[in-house]
Coordinates of C-alpha atoms in Angstrom, one line a residue:
M485 CA 10.6 134.5 -34.5
D486 CA 8.6 137.7 -34.3
L487 CA 5.2 136.3 -34.7
F488 CA 3.6 139.7 -35.3
N489 CA 6.0 140.6 -38.1
S490 CA 6.1 137.5 -40.2
R491 CA 8.1 138.8 -43.2
G492 CA 7.6 136.9 -46.4
V493 CA 10.1 135.3 -48.8
A494 CA 11.0 137.1 -52.0
Y495 CA 10.9 134.5 -54.8
K496 CA 13.1 135.0 -57.8
P497 CA 11.2 134.9 -61.2
A498 CA 10.2 131.4 -62.1
K499 CA 12.1 131.6 -65.4
D500 CA 15.4 132.2 -63.5
V501 CA 15.0 129.1 -61.3
D502 CA 17.4 126.3 -62.1
L503 CA 15.7 122.9 -62.5
S504 CA 18.8 120.8 -63.2
P505 CA 20.0 118.1 -60.8
T506 CA 22.9 120.4 -59.8
S507 CA 20.5 123.3 -58.9
S508 CA 21.3 125.2 -55.7
E509 CA 17.6 125.2 -54.8
F510 CA 17.1 124.0 -51.2
Y511 CA 14.7 121.1 -50.5
L512 CA 12.6 122.1 -47.5
T513 CA 11.0 119.3 -45.6
A514 CA 7.5 119.7 -44.3
N515 CA 7.6 122.1 -41.4
V516 CA 4.7 120.7 -39.4
K517 CA 4.5 121.9 -35.8
A518 CA 1.5 120.2 -34.2
P519 CA 1.2 117.3 -31.8
R520 CA -1.2 114.5 -32.3
M521 CA -4.5 115.3 -30.5
V522 CA -7.5 113.2 -29.7
G523 CA -10.2 113.0 -27.0
I524 CA -10.6 115.8 -24.5
V525 CA -7.5 117.5 -25.9
V526 CA -8.9 117.9 -29.4
K527 CA -12.2 119.1 -27.8
I528 CA -10.4 121.8 -25.8
F529 CA -8.4 122.8 -28.9
A530 CA -11.6 123.1 -31.0
W531 CA -13.3 125.2 -28.3
V532 CA -10.3 127.6 -28.1
L533 CA -10.1 128.0 -31.9
E534 CA -13.8 128.9 -32.0
M535 CA -13.4 131.7 -29.4
R536 CA -13.6 135.1 -31.1
I537 CA -10.4 136.7 -29.8
L538 CA -8.3 133.8 -28.3
G539 CA -9.1 131.7 -31.4
K540 CA -7.8 134.3 -33.8
L541 CA -4.6 134.7 -31.8
L542 CA -4.0 130.9 -31.7
L543 CA -4.7 130.6 -35.5
Y544 CA -2.2 133.4 -36.2
V545 CA 0.5 131.6 -34.1
L546 CA -0.3 128.2 -35.8
K547 CA 0.0 129.6 -39.3
A548 CA 3.1 131.6 -38.4
N549 CA 4.8 128.5 -36.9
N550 CA 3.9 126.4 -40.0
L551 CA 5.4 129.1 -42.3
I552 CA 2.2 130.0 -44.1
Y553 CA 2.7 133.7 -43.8
K554 CA 6.4 133.5 -44.6
L555 CA 6.1 131.2 -47.6
V556 CA 2.7 132.1 -48.9
G557 CA 0.7 135.0 -47.4
N558 CA 3.4 137.6 -47.1
A559 CA 5.6 136.4 -49.9
E560 CA 6.8 138.6 -52.8
I561 CA 5.9 136.8 -56.0
E562 CA 6.3 138.3 -59.5
E563 CA 4.0 135.9 -61.4
S564 CA 0.3 136.6 -61.9
P565 CA -2.3 134.3 -60.3
V566 CA -3.7 131.4 -62.2
F567 CA -7.0 130.4 -60.7
L568 CA -7.8 127.2 -62.7
P569 CA -5.3 124.5 -63.5
S570 CA -6.4 124.3 -67.2
H571 CA -3.9 123.1 -69.8
P572 CA -3.7 123.9 -73.5
V573 CA -4.5 121.2 -76.0
E574 CA -1.5 120.0 -77.9
E575 CA -2.6 117.3 -80.4
K576 CA 0.2 115.0 -81.3
E577 CA -0.2 111.8 -83.3
N578 CA 1.1 108.8 -81.4
E579 CA 1.5 105.3 -82.7
E580 CA 0.9 103.7 -79.3
V581 CA -2.6 105.0 -78.8
K582 CA -6.1 104.7 -80.4
Y583 CA -7.9 108.0 -80.9
I584 CA -11.6 107.8 -79.9
G585 CA -14.3 109.6 -81.9
V586 CA -16.4 112.3 -80.2
A587 CA -19.6 110.7 -81.5
L588 CA -19.2 107.5 -79.6
S589 CA -21.5 106.6 -76.7
E590 CA -20.2 105.5 -73.3
T591 CA -20.8 101.8 -74.1
E592 CA -18.9 102.2 -77.4
Q593 CA -16.0 103.9 -75.5
V594 CA -15.9 101.0 -73.1
Q595 CA -15.8 98.6 -76.1
E596 CA -12.9 100.5 -77.6
A597 CA -11.1 100.3 -74.3
V598 CA -11.6 96.5 -74.2
S599 CA -10.3 96.2 -77.8
C600 CA -7.0 97.8 -76.5
L601 CA -6.5 95.1 -73.9
P602 CA -4.7 91.8 -74.4
S603 CA -6.8 89.0 -75.7
W604 CA -9.1 87.4 -73.2
S605 CA -9.9 84.4 -75.3
D606 CA -7.6 82.1 -73.3
T607 CA -8.6 83.5 -69.9
E608 CA -11.0 81.4 -67.9
V609 CA -12.4 82.4 -64.5
D610 CA -11.1 79.1 -63.0
S611 CA -7.7 78.8 -64.6
L612 CA -5.6 81.8 -63.6
N613 CA -2.1 82.5 -62.4
P614 CA -1.6 80.8 -59.1
S615 CA -0.5 84.0 -57.4
F616 CA -3.0 86.1 -55.6
H617 CA -5.6 87.5 -58.0
R618 CA -8.5 90.0 -57.4
W619 CA -11.4 89.3 -59.8
T620 CA -11.3 91.9 -62.5
I621 CA -14.1 93.5 -64.6
M622 CA -13.2 91.1 -67.5
D623 CA -13.4 88.2 -65.1
Y624 CA -16.9 89.2 -64.1
S625 CA -17.9 89.7 -67.7
T626 CA -16.5 86.4 -68.8
A627 CA -18.2 84.5 -66.0
Y628 CA -21.6 86.2 -66.8
R629 CA -21.4 85.5 -70.5
S630 CA -20.4 81.9 -69.9
R631 CA -23.4 81.5 -67.5
K632 CA -21.1 80.3 -64.8
I633 CA -22.7 82.8 -62.5
T634 CA -25.3 85.6 -62.7
P635 CA -25.1 89.2 -61.5
L636 CA -28.0 88.3 -59.2
T637 CA -25.9 85.7 -57.4
V638 CA -23.0 88.1 -57.2
A639 CA -25.3 90.7 -55.7
E640 CA -26.6 88.3 -53.1
R641 CA -23.0 87.3 -52.1
F642 CA -22.0 91.0 -52.0
I643 CA -24.9 91.8 -49.6
A644 CA -23.9 88.9 -47.4
A645 CA -20.3 89.9 -47.4
V646 CA -21.0 93.5 -46.5
S647 CA -23.3 92.5 -43.7
E648 CA -20.6 90.2 -42.3
S649 CA -17.9 92.8 -42.6
S650 CA -20.0 95.4 -40.8
K651 CA -20.3 93.4 -37.6
P652 CA -17.9 92.3 -34.9
P653 CA -15.2 91.2 -34.9
L654 CA -14.3 92.9 -38.2
N655 CA -16.2 96.3 -38.0
M656 CA -14.8 97.3 -41.4
S657 CA -17.2 100.2 -41.9
F658 CA -16.8 100.0 -45.7
F659 CA -20.1 101.7 -46.5
I660 CA -22.1 104.6 -45.2
N661 CA -25.2 103.5 -47.1
Y662 CA -26.2 100.5 -49.3
N663 CA -29.7 99.6 -50.3
V664 CA -30.4 95.8 -50.6
E665 CA -33.6 96.2 -52.6
D666 CA -32.0 98.6 -55.1
I667 CA -28.9 96.3 -55.5
L668 CA -31.1 93.2 -56.1
K669 CA -33.3 95.1 -58.6
Q670 CA -30.3 96.3 -60.7
A671 CA -28.8 92.8 -60.5
A672 CA -32.0 91.1 -61.7
E673 CA -32.2 93.5 -64.6
S674 CA -28.6 92.8 -65.6
T675 CA -29.2 89.0 -65.2
N676 CA -32.2 89.3 -67.6
R677 CA -30.0 91.1 -70.2
Y678 CA -27.4 88.4 -70.1
E679 CA -30.1 85.7 -70.4
H680 CA -31.3 87.4 -73.6
G681 CA -27.7 87.9 -74.8
Q682 CA -27.9 91.6 -74.6
P683 CA -25.5 92.9 -72.0
L684 CA -24.9 96.6 -72.3
S685 CA -21.1 96.4 -72.0
V686 CA -18.4 94.4 -70.1
L687 CA -19.4 96.6 -67.1
D688 CA -22.9 95.1 -67.1
G689 CA -23.6 93.6 -63.7
V690 CA -20.1 94.4 -62.4
P691 CA -20.3 95.8 -58.8
I692 CA -19.0 99.4 -58.6
A693 CA -19.0 101.4 -55.3
V694 CA -19.2 105.2 -55.1
K695 CA -17.6 107.6 -52.6
D696 CA -20.3 109.4 -50.6
E697 CA -19.2 112.7 -52.1
I698 CA -20.8 111.9 -55.4
D699 CA -24.6 112.1 -56.1
C700 CA -26.0 108.7 -56.7
L701 CA -29.7 107.8 -56.4
P702 CA -31.4 106.5 -54.3
Y703 CA -28.8 107.5 -51.7
P704 CA -28.4 110.8 -49.9
T705 CA -25.0 112.4 -50.3
T706 CA -23.6 112.9 -46.8
G707 CA -20.0 113.8 -47.5
G708 CA -19.1 111.7 -44.5
T709 CA -21.2 113.9 -42.2
S710 CA -24.4 113.3 -40.1
W711 CA -26.1 116.4 -41.5
L712 CA -25.1 117.6 -45.0
H713 CA -27.7 115.5 -46.8
K714 CA -30.5 117.3 -44.8
L715 CA -29.4 120.7 -46.1
R716 CA -28.4 119.6 -49.6
P717 CA -30.7 116.8 -50.9
C718 CA -29.6 114.5 -53.7
T719 CA -32.1 114.8 -56.6
S720 CA -30.2 113.2 -59.5
D721 CA -27.2 111.2 -60.4
A722 CA -23.8 112.8 -61.0
S723 CA -22.7 112.7 -64.6
C724 CA -20.1 110.0 -63.9
I725 CA -22.8 107.8 -62.3
R726 CA -25.1 108.3 -65.2
Y727 CA -22.4 107.2 -67.6
L728 CA -21.7 104.0 -65.6
R729 CA -25.4 103.2 -65.5
L730 CA -25.6 103.5 -69.3
C731 CA -22.9 100.8 -69.4
G732 CA -24.9 98.5 -67.0
A733 CA -22.7 98.8 -64.0
L734 CA -24.2 97.5 -60.7
I735 CA -24.0 100.5 -58.3
V736 CA -23.7 98.9 -54.9
G737 CA -23.8 101.8 -52.5
K738 CA -22.0 104.8 -51.0
T739 CA -18.6 104.2 -49.4
N740 CA -17.3 105.7 -46.2
M741 CA -15.0 108.7 -46.2
H742 CA -13.2 111.1 -44.0
E743 CA -15.7 113.7 -42.9
L744 CA -16.1 116.4 -45.6
G745 CA -12.9 115.0 -47.2
I746 CA -10.8 117.1 -44.9
G747 CA -8.5 114.4 -43.5
T748 CA -6.1 111.7 -44.7
S749 CA -6.8 108.9 -42.2
G750 CA -10.4 107.8 -43.0
I751 CA -11.2 107.9 -39.3
N752 CA -14.9 109.0 -39.1
P753 CA -16.7 109.4 -35.8
H754 CA -20.1 109.3 -37.4
H755 CA -20.0 106.3 -39.7
G756 CA -17.1 104.3 -38.2
S757 CA -13.5 104.2 -39.2
T758 CA -12.8 102.2 -42.4
R759 CA -10.2 99.5 -41.6
N760 CA -7.4 98.4 -43.9
P761 CA -8.1 94.9 -45.3
Y762 CA -4.3 94.1 -45.0
N763 CA -4.4 94.9 -41.3
T764 CA -7.6 95.8 -39.6
S765 CA -5.8 97.7 -36.9
R766 CA -4.5 100.2 -39.5
I767 CA -6.0 103.1 -41.4
C768 CA -7.0 103.0 -45.0
G769 CA -6.0 106.5 -45.8
G770 CA -8.4 109.2 -46.9
S771 CA -10.5 110.7 -47.8
S772 CA -11.7 108.0 -50.2
S773 CA -11.1 105.3 -47.6
G774 CA -14.1 103.1 -48.2
S775 CA -13.7 103.0 -51.9
A776 CA -10.1 101.8 -51.6
A777 CA -11.0 99.2 -48.9
V778 CA -13.9 97.6 -50.9
V779 CA -11.6 97.1 -53.9
A780 CA -8.8 95.7 -51.7
A781 CA -11.2 93.4 -50.0
G782 CA -12.5 92.0 -53.3
L783 CA -16.1 93.4 -52.9
C784 CA -15.8 95.4 -56.1
P785 CA -13.2 95.4 -58.9
A786 CA -13.5 99.2 -59.1
A787 CA -14.9 102.2 -57.2
L788 CA -15.2 105.9 -57.6
G789 CA -13.5 108.4 -55.3
V790 CA -12.8 112.1 -55.4
D791 CA -9.2 113.4 -55.2
G792 CA -8.7 116.9 -53.8
G793 CA -5.3 116.4 -52.2
G794 CA -4.4 112.8 -52.9
S795 CA -7.7 111.5 -51.7
V796 CA -7.8 108.7 -54.3
R797 CA -4.1 107.9 -54.6
I798 CA -3.3 107.9 -50.8
P799 CA -5.9 105.2 -49.8
A800 CA -5.2 103.3 -53.0
S801 CA -1.5 103.1 -52.1
L802 CA -2.2 102.2 -48.4
C803 CA -4.7 99.5 -49.4
G804 CA -2.6 97.9 -52.2
V805 CA -4.8 98.8 -55.2
V806 CA -4.5 101.1 -58.3
G807 CA -5.6 104.7 -58.0
L808 CA -6.0 106.9 -61.2
K809 CA -6.6 110.7 -61.1
P810 CA -7.2 112.1 -64.6
T811 CA -6.3 115.5 -65.9
F812 CA -8.4 118.4 -64.5
G813 CA -11.5 118.6 -66.6
R814 CA -11.4 115.2 -68.3
V815 CA -14.1 113.7 -66.1
P816 CA -17.2 115.9 -65.6
H817 CA -17.5 117.2 -62.0
S818 CA -21.3 117.9 -62.1
G819 CA -23.1 116.1 -59.2
V820 CA -20.0 116.1 -57.0
L821 CA -20.1 118.0 -53.7
P822 CA -18.5 121.3 -54.5
L823 CA -15.9 121.2 -51.7
N824 CA -12.9 122.3 -53.7
W825 CA -13.6 123.7 -57.2
T826 CA -10.1 124.0 -58.6
V827 CA -8.3 121.0 -57.1
G828 CA -10.9 118.2 -56.7
M829 CA -11.4 115.6 -59.4
V830 CA -13.3 112.3 -59.7
G831 CA -10.8 109.4 -59.7
I832 CA -10.9 105.7 -59.9
L833 CA -9.8 103.0 -57.5
A834 CA -9.4 99.6 -59.1
A835 CA -8.1 96.0 -58.7
T836 CA -5.8 96.4 -61.8
I837 CA -4.8 99.2 -64.1
E838 CA -6.9 97.5 -66.8
D839 CA -10.0 97.9 -64.6
A840 CA -9.1 101.6 -64.0
F841 CA -8.8 102.0 -67.7
I842 CA -12.2 100.5 -68.5
V843 CA -13.9 102.7 -65.9
Y844 CA -12.0 105.7 -67.2
A845 CA -13.3 105.0 -70.7
A846 CA -16.9 104.9 -69.4
I847 CA -16.8 108.2 -67.5
S848 CA -14.4 110.3 -69.6
S849 CA -16.1 113.4 -70.9
K850 CA -16.4 114.7 -74.4
I851 CA -17.9 117.9 -73.3
P852 CA -15.8 120.5 -71.3
S853 CA -16.8 120.9 -67.7
H854 CA -15.7 124.5 -67.5
Q855 CA -16.7 127.5 -69.6
N856 CA -14.3 128.3 -72.5
A857 CA -12.4 125.0 -71.9
I858 CA -11.4 122.8 -74.8
L859 CA -10.9 119.1 -74.4
P860 CA -8.4 117.3 -76.6
K861 CA -9.2 114.1 -78.4
L862 CA -9.8 111.1 -76.1
C863 CA -7.1 108.5 -76.7
F864 CA -6.6 105.0 -75.3
P865 CA -3.4 103.1 -74.8
L866 CA -2.8 100.0 -77.0
L867 CA -2.0 97.5 -74.2
N868 CA -2.3 94.6 -76.6
T869 CA 1.1 95.2 -78.2
S870 CA 4.0 93.0 -77.4
R871 CA 6.0 95.9 -75.9
P872 CA 4.5 98.8 -73.9
I873 CA 6.2 101.9 -75.2
P874 CA 9.6 101.7 -76.9
S875 CA 11.0 104.8 -75.2
V876 CA 10.0 106.4 -71.9
T877 CA 11.9 109.1 -70.0
M878 CA 11.1 109.3 -66.2
A879 CA 12.1 112.4 -64.2
K880 CA 13.1 111.9 -60.5
Y881 CA 13.9 114.5 -57.9
G882 CA 16.1 112.5 -55.5
E883 CA 15.8 114.5 -52.3
W884 CA 12.0 114.5 -52.6
F885 CA 11.8 110.9 -53.7
N886 CA 13.9 109.8 -50.7
D887 CA 11.9 111.8 -48.1
C888 CA 9.9 108.8 -46.9
S889 CA 10.4 105.7 -44.7
D890 CA 13.3 103.4 -45.5
D891 CA 11.0 100.5 -46.5
I892 CA 9.2 102.8 -49.0
R893 CA 12.4 104.3 -50.4
I894 CA 14.0 100.9 -51.0
C895 CA 10.8 99.3 -52.4
C896 CA 10.2 102.1 -54.9
S897 CA 13.8 102.3 -56.0
N898 CA 13.9 98.6 -56.6
A899 CA 10.7 98.7 -58.6
L900 CA 12.1 101.5 -60.8
D901 CA 15.3 99.6 -61.3
K902 CA 13.3 96.6 -62.4
L903 CA 11.3 98.8 -64.8
Q904 CA 14.4 100.4 -66.3
K905 CA 16.2 97.1 -66.8
H906 CA 13.2 95.3 -68.3
H907 CA 12.2 98.0 -70.8
G908 CA 15.4 100.0 -71.2
W909 CA 13.6 103.2 -70.2
K910 CA 15.6 106.3 -69.2
M911 CA 15.8 108.0 -65.8
V912 CA 16.8 111.7 -65.6
E913 CA 17.5 113.6 -62.3
V914 CA 15.8 116.9 -61.9
T915 CA 15.1 119.5 -59.3
I916 CA 11.5 120.4 -58.5
P917 CA 11.7 123.7 -56.5
E918 CA 9.5 124.9 -53.7
I919 CA 7.6 121.6 -53.1
E920 CA 6.8 122.6 -49.5
V921 CA 5.7 126.0 -50.7
M922 CA 3.4 124.2 -53.1
R923 CA 1.9 122.1 -50.3
L924 CA 1.1 125.2 -48.2
A925 CA -0.3 127.0 -51.3
H926 CA -2.5 124.0 -52.0
Y927 CA -3.6 123.9 -48.4
S928 CA -4.5 127.6 -48.5
T929 CA -6.5 127.0 -51.7
I930 CA -8.4 123.9 -50.6
A931 CA -9.1 125.5 -47.2
S932 CA -10.5 128.7 -48.8
E933 CA -12.6 126.8 -51.3
C934 CA -14.0 124.3 -48.8
S935 CA -14.9 126.9 -46.2
T936 CA -16.5 129.1 -48.8
A937 CA -18.5 126.2 -50.4
L938 CA -19.8 125.2 -47.0
S939 CA -20.4 128.6 -45.5
S940 CA -24.2 128.8 -46.2
Y941 CA -24.6 125.3 -44.6
L942 CA -22.4 126.0 -41.6
E943 CA -24.4 129.2 -40.8
K944 CA -27.5 126.9 -40.2
L945 CA -25.6 124.2 -38.4
D946 CA -25.1 123.4 -34.7
S947 CA -21.4 122.8 -34.5
S948 CA -22.0 119.8 -32.2
Q949 CA -23.1 117.9 -35.3
L950 CA -19.5 118.0 -36.6
G951 CA -16.8 115.7 -35.6
W952 CA -14.2 117.3 -33.4
D953 CA -11.4 117.0 -35.9
A954 CA -13.6 118.5 -38.6
R955 CA -14.5 121.4 -36.3
V956 CA -10.8 122.1 -35.9
A957 CA -10.1 121.9 -39.6
L958 CA -13.0 124.2 -40.5
A959 CA -11.9 126.7 -37.9
V960 CA -8.4 126.7 -39.5
Y961 CA -9.9 126.8 -43.1
G962 CA -12.0 129.8 -42.2
S963 CA -9.0 131.8 -41.2
F964 CA -7.6 132.1 -44.7
G965 CA -8.2 135.4 -46.4
S966 CA -8.1 136.8 -50.0
K967 CA -4.4 137.8 -49.7
E968 CA -3.4 134.2 -49.0
Y969 CA -5.7 132.8 -51.6
I970 CA -4.3 135.1 -54.3
K971 CA -0.7 134.5 -53.3
A972 CA -1.4 130.7 -53.5
Q973 CA -2.6 131.1 -57.1
K974 CA 0.6 133.0 -57.9
I975 CA 2.5 130.0 -56.6
R976 CA 0.3 127.8 -58.7
N977 CA 1.4 129.7 -61.8
R978 CA 5.1 129.2 -60.8
Q979 CA 4.6 125.5 -60.2
M980 CA 2.8 125.0 -63.5
Y981 CA 5.8 126.7 -65.2
F982 CA 8.3 124.4 -63.4
H983 CA 6.4 121.2 -64.1
R984 CA 5.8 122.2 -67.7
K985 CA 9.5 122.7 -68.2
I986 CA 10.3 119.3 -66.6
L987 CA 7.7 117.4 -68.5
A988 CA 8.9 119.0 -71.8
H989 CA 11.9 116.6 -71.4
A990 CA 10.3 113.7 -69.6
D991 CA 7.1 111.6 -70.1
V992 CA 6.4 111.3 -66.3
I993 CA 7.7 112.3 -62.9
V994 CA 8.1 109.4 -60.6
S995 CA 7.8 109.3 -56.8
P996 CA 6.5 107.1 -54.0
T997 CA 2.8 107.7 -53.5
T998 CA 3.0 108.3 -49.7
G999 CA 5.8 108.9 -47.3
V1000 CA 4.6 106.3 -44.8
T1001 CA 2.6 103.2 -44.9
A1002 CA -0.8 102.7 -43.0
Y1003 CA -0.4 103.7 -39.4
P1004 CA -2.4 102.3 -36.5
I1005 CA -6.0 103.3 -35.7
L1006 CA -6.0 104.0 -32.0
N1007 CA -9.1 103.6 -29.9
D1008 CA -8.9 107.1 -28.4
A1009 CA -9.5 108.5 -31.9
L1010 CA -12.7 106.6 -32.7
K1011 CA -15.2 109.0 -31.1
T1012 CA -13.6 112.3 -31.7
G1013 CA -11.4 111.8 -34.7
E1014 CA -7.8 112.7 -34.4
L1015 CA -5.4 115.5 -35.5
D1016 CA -2.2 114.0 -36.7
Y1017 CA -0.7 116.6 -39.0
I1018 CA 2.8 115.1 -39.1
N1019 CA 1.5 111.8 -40.5
G1020 CA -0.9 113.7 -42.6
A1021 CA 1.9 115.7 -44.2
A1022 CA 3.8 112.5 -44.9
L1023 CA 0.8 111.0 -46.6
V1024 CA 0.2 113.9 -48.9
R1025 CA 3.8 114.7 -49.6
Y1026 CA 3.8 113.4 -53.2
S1027 CA 0.2 114.0 -54.1
I1028 CA -0.1 117.8 -54.4
A1029 CA 1.0 118.4 -58.0
G1030 CA -1.7 116.2 -59.3
N1031 CA -4.4 118.4 -57.7
F1032 CA -3.0 121.9 -57.5
L1033 CA -1.6 121.7 -61.1
G1034 CA -4.4 119.6 -62.6
L1035 CA -2.0 116.9 -63.8
P1036 CA -3.0 113.3 -64.3
A1037 CA -1.4 110.8 -61.9
V1038 CA -1.6 107.1 -61.1
T1039 CA -0.4 104.9 -58.2
V1040 CA 0.4 101.2 -58.7
P1041 CA 1.0 98.7 -55.9
I1042 CA 4.6 97.5 -56.0
G1043 CA 5.3 95.7 -52.8
Y1044 CA 5.0 95.7 -49.0
D1045 CA 6.9 97.0 -46.0
K1046 CA 8.4 94.7 -43.3
T1047 CA 5.1 94.3 -41.6
G1048 CA 3.2 93.4 -44.8
L1049 CA 1.5 96.7 -45.5
P1050 CA 1.2 97.8 -49.1
I1051 CA 3.5 100.4 -50.8
G1052 CA 2.5 102.3 -54.0
L1053 CA 4.6 104.0 -56.7
Q1054 CA 3.3 107.1 -58.4
F1055 CA 3.7 108.4 -61.9
I1056 CA 2.7 112.0 -62.6
G1057 CA 2.0 112.7 -66.3
K1058 CA 1.7 115.4 -68.8
P1059 CA -1.8 117.1 -69.2
W1060 CA -4.2 114.9 -71.2
C1061 CA -1.7 112.0 -71.4
E1062 CA -3.6 109.4 -69.4
A1063 CA -2.9 106.9 -72.2
T1064 CA 0.9 107.2 -71.5
L1065 CA 0.3 106.9 -67.7
I1066 CA -1.8 103.8 -68.1
H1067 CA 0.8 102.3 -70.4
I1068 CA 3.6 102.9 -67.9
A1069 CA 1.5 101.7 -65.0
Y1070 CA 0.6 98.6 -66.9
A1071 CA 4.2 97.8 -67.5
M1072 CA 5.0 98.4 -63.8
Q1073 CA 2.1 96.2 -62.7
A1074 CA 3.2 93.3 -64.9
L1075 CA 6.6 93.2 -63.1
C1076 CA 5.0 93.2 -59.6
V1077 CA 1.8 91.2 -60.0
A1078 CA 3.3 87.8 -59.2
D1079 CA 4.3 89.1 -55.8
Y1080 CA 0.9 90.5 -54.8
K1081 CA -0.4 89.2 -51.4
K1082 CA -3.9 88.4 -50.3
P1083 CA -5.3 90.8 -47.6
E1084 CA -6.4 89.5 -44.2
V1085 CA -10.0 90.5 -45.1
F1086 CA -11.0 89.3 -48.6
Y1087 CA -14.2 88.2 -50.3
D1088 CA -14.4 86.0 -53.4
L1089 CA -17.7 86.9 -55.0
L1090 CA -17.3 84.8 -58.1
T1091 CA -16.3 81.3 -56.8
Q1092 CA -16.7 81.6 -53.0
K1093 CA -13.5 79.6 -52.5

């Protein structure tokens, strides 16, 4: 390869690309050329990258070796750039959903969601299916209303559990910050409302954790750093937090995350590395690592994360919980660290799809987040029917689907077979072209947006306050120029066209959620962080379309690998069709829930069994 003459690919017009299963389009696997680096090696690498001349040369070589110039920067692309993954509103009446009025309050939206769920009249907190069961939002609400327990008692148990989990031998590092006084104050107020028969909603007194990328008083917003909150003070709640408070949710603190959200492992040298409740020697995934782990460990039935490149769905899958990322623009983004304007979205991690649905109902916006945007009617799935949806078509790209570990491939294939046989749903084979190109275009986009968003802060910062892996990432991020960014947005246009054509004939696209299960946390990475781009590419392999194209997506736990680590299955939906996604995820969950396993680290806050 002539590194200094990296000629680009000339792409044929998107309209001429064959998307059929017999397409001649070539599936290109991730071309990641970078060894795992930790300790002194990652330090030396960071120092070299930060050198004015040698650093630029090394960055050029790295980007050329990883095909960024060939497939993105120097590519010839006919399509115009699309800078925002906004989607037109196509209102279609649907018998399987309930349409929600624009005048409803957040508590009324939550009540509408509850009315769509199966009846809870026969459900008692102490008489559940004998298989493993995480306590759900409705379990908490039922227990509170029946006076079997109070939010104050739950809060006290929560505080004790977090304290225990933070110390040896566990060192789980679930939270960056939690305020005992504030938690007890909220819980006392909620308990008082129940005593007077006036709970605000089923979320009243239910513990909800928040990724430390979202503004939430009285906490600083660190973004997983040791310094950002000093330069950007948190002065008010984000919109999504405000909506949860109006519903009475018990906000229990700020969860740990990969520094600045720029990694997929959740290893954080400043606040400790969040450990997987299913195996404490393994990663949780990132960047919403703490939010996934607290749900998996039973500390909260739901938590908020932010998904810029799979950052909700990846940790949800690795930790065996549900992860829902809505359509771009459906949940307001105000009060979220502006690290990636066009790909990052607030998402939900939850014990069950019903819990994700209830939180989604609370935080879904009726007001557009972006100028000139139009939001379609909010609609909720009717999960209380005897059958989910009579007819569903699922699209599958076989070569992409199978580009994962054998355990994941077999588990996901078996789950889909079970879903098809049980409901008679249809599977169609398709070709999704240029998936690796989309990954590199997304990387170019998120890198450019993140480095631009942080530029004013980084100018005032001593680089020694950054973790070493973050220093490397930011050096790479800062190397992307306007040409690469514009070309990436042209690729976004192509991929939006491809996915729109595929989803015109299918309800969802199915894939594994990750290409590998949770890999080990090695001691040599704890102080410096680690660079592991090969595992990182495997983790994000199936996530990119949800972010880059603004599509809704959900991951559902469906089983475990040979070592007992969770595996997730992902459904990518049409724009604004969260109701259909939730319906399909609910059907998948129903077929797998009997086989769910209890994690090694688990806390029962309702019964303390």
